[in-house]
Amino acid sequence: MSDLKSLPVDIETERLVIGALLIEPEAVPLTIHQLDPEDFSTEAHRRLWLAIGDLYELGEPVDRATVGNRLR
């Protein structure tokens, strides 16, 4: 069995996923249970993912402002 942690990192793809959710929050329910924070290679991306997930679970809007406020 291959070790998933040995897969190559693609920072640009991570940015695209997070950016897409900020632009199209309707996609959050489609992706929130497909990825885990550990799937992101940087701490910043993991924190953004968690903030998006927290807002979604609380029924709050997901956008740049609300995610930024959640991170503060």
mmCIF file of C-alpha atoms in Angstrom:
data_model
loop_
_atom_site.group_PDB
_atom_site.id
_atom_site.type_symbol
_atom_site.label_atom_id
_atom_site.label_comp_id
_atom_site.label_asym_id
_atom_site.label_seq_id
_atom_site.Cartn_x
_atom_site.Cartn_y
_atom_site.Cartn_z
ATOM 1 C CA MET A 1 0.000 0.000 0.000
ATOM 2 C CA SER A 2 1.401 3.432 -0.877
ATOM 3 C CA ASP A 3 1.883 6.130 1.709
ATOM 4 C CA LEU A 4 -0.390 9.084 0.847
ATOM 5 C CA LYS A 5 1.947 11.480 2.653
ATOM 6 C CA SER A 6 4.565 10.781 -0.017
ATOM 7 C CA LEU A 7 2.379 12.226 -2.768
ATOM 8 C CA PRO A 8 3.680 15.385 -4.418
ATOM 9 C CA VAL A 9 2.548 18.721 -3.040
ATOM 10 C CA ASP A 10 0.783 21.152 -5.345
ATOM 11 C CA ILE A 11 0.446 24.499 -3.602
ATOM 12 C CA GLU A 12 -1.288 26.041 -6.605
ATOM 13 C CA THR A 13 -4.043 23.417 -6.535
ATOM 14 C CA GLU A 14 -4.556 24.049 -2.829
ATOM 15 C CA ARG A 15 -4.880 27.769 -3.534
ATOM 16 C CA LEU A 16 -7.347 27.090 -6.328
ATOM 17 C CA VAL A 17 -9.549 24.923 -4.113
ATOM 18 C CA ILE A 18 -9.676 27.519 -1.337
ATOM 19 C CA GLY A 19 -10.124 30.396 -3.779
ATOM 20 C CA ALA A 20 -12.915 28.598 -5.609
ATOM 21 C CA LEU A 21 -14.811 28.130 -2.349
ATOM 22 C CA LEU A 22 -14.469 31.822 -1.537
ATOM 23 C CA ILE A 23 -15.790 32.777 -4.976
ATOM 24 C CA GLU A 24 -18.440 30.029 -5.215
ATOM 25 C CA PRO A 25 -19.541 29.186 -1.667
ATOM 26 C CA GLU A 26 -22.260 26.931 -3.108
ATOM 27 C CA ALA A 27 -19.439 24.436 -3.683
ATOM 28 C CA VAL A 28 -18.639 24.173 0.029
ATOM 29 C CA PRO A 29 -21.201 21.412 0.738
ATOM 30 C CA LEU A 30 -19.802 19.440 -2.199
ATOM 31 C CA THR A 31 -16.229 19.515 -0.912
ATOM 32 C CA ILE A 32 -16.325 19.935 2.864
ATOM 33 C CA HIS A 33 -16.546 16.198 3.554
ATOM 34 C CA GLN A 34 -14.159 15.236 0.760
ATOM 35 C CA LEU A 35 -11.024 16.871 2.168
ATOM 36 C CA ASP A 36 -9.390 17.036 5.579
ATOM 37 C CA PRO A 37 -7.079 19.723 6.950
ATOM 38 C CA GLU A 38 -4.220 17.220 6.662
ATOM 39 C CA ASP A 39 -4.754 17.165 2.895
ATOM 40 C CA PHE A 40 -3.271 20.663 2.722
ATOM 41 C CA SER A 41 0.490 21.030 2.822
ATOM 42 C CA THR A 42 0.774 24.401 4.554
ATOM 43 C CA GLU A 43 -0.491 25.548 7.926
ATOM 44 C CA ALA A 44 -2.076 28.612 6.304
ATOM 45 C CA HIS A 45 -4.120 26.455 3.937
ATOM 46 C CA ARG A 46 -5.136 24.140 6.768
ATOM 47 C CA ARG A 47 -6.329 27.126 8.837
ATOM 48 C CA LEU A 48 -8.293 28.525 5.884
ATOM 49 C CA TRP A 49 -9.910 25.140 5.284
ATOM 50 C CA LEU A 50 -10.891 24.856 8.953
ATOM 51 C CA ALA A 51 -12.337 28.391 8.963
ATOM 52 C CA ILE A 52 -14.415 27.612 5.876
ATOM 53 C CA GLY A 53 -15.627 24.387 7.471
ATOM 54 C CA ASP A 54 -16.481 26.104 10.750
ATOM 55 C CA LEU A 55 -18.522 28.777 8.986
ATOM 56 C CA TYR A 56 -20.329 26.185 6.901
ATOM 57 C CA GLU A 57 -21.180 24.085 9.953
ATOM 58 C CA LEU A 58 -22.506 27.197 11.744
ATOM 59 C CA GLY A 59 -24.675 28.062 8.754
ATOM 60 C CA GLU A 60 -22.775 31.319 8.221
ATOM 61 C CA PRO A 61 -21.904 32.718 4.799
ATOM 62 C CA VAL A 62 -18.508 31.754 3.401
ATOM 63 C CA ASP A 63 -16.693 34.638 1.743
ATOM 64 C CA ARG A 64 -13.452 36.572 2.076
ATOM 65 C CA ALA A 65 -14.805 38.811 4.830
ATOM 66 C CA THR A 66 -16.326 36.093 6.992
ATOM 67 C CA VAL A 67 -13.321 33.796 6.617
ATOM 68 C CA GLY A 68 -10.976 36.679 7.464
ATOM 69 C CA ASN A 69 -13.024 37.527 10.553
ATOM 70 C CA ARG A 70 -13.082 33.876 11.620
ATOM 71 C CA LEU A 71 -9.290 33.709 11.385
ATOM 72 C CA ARG A 72 -8.935 36.755 13.614
#
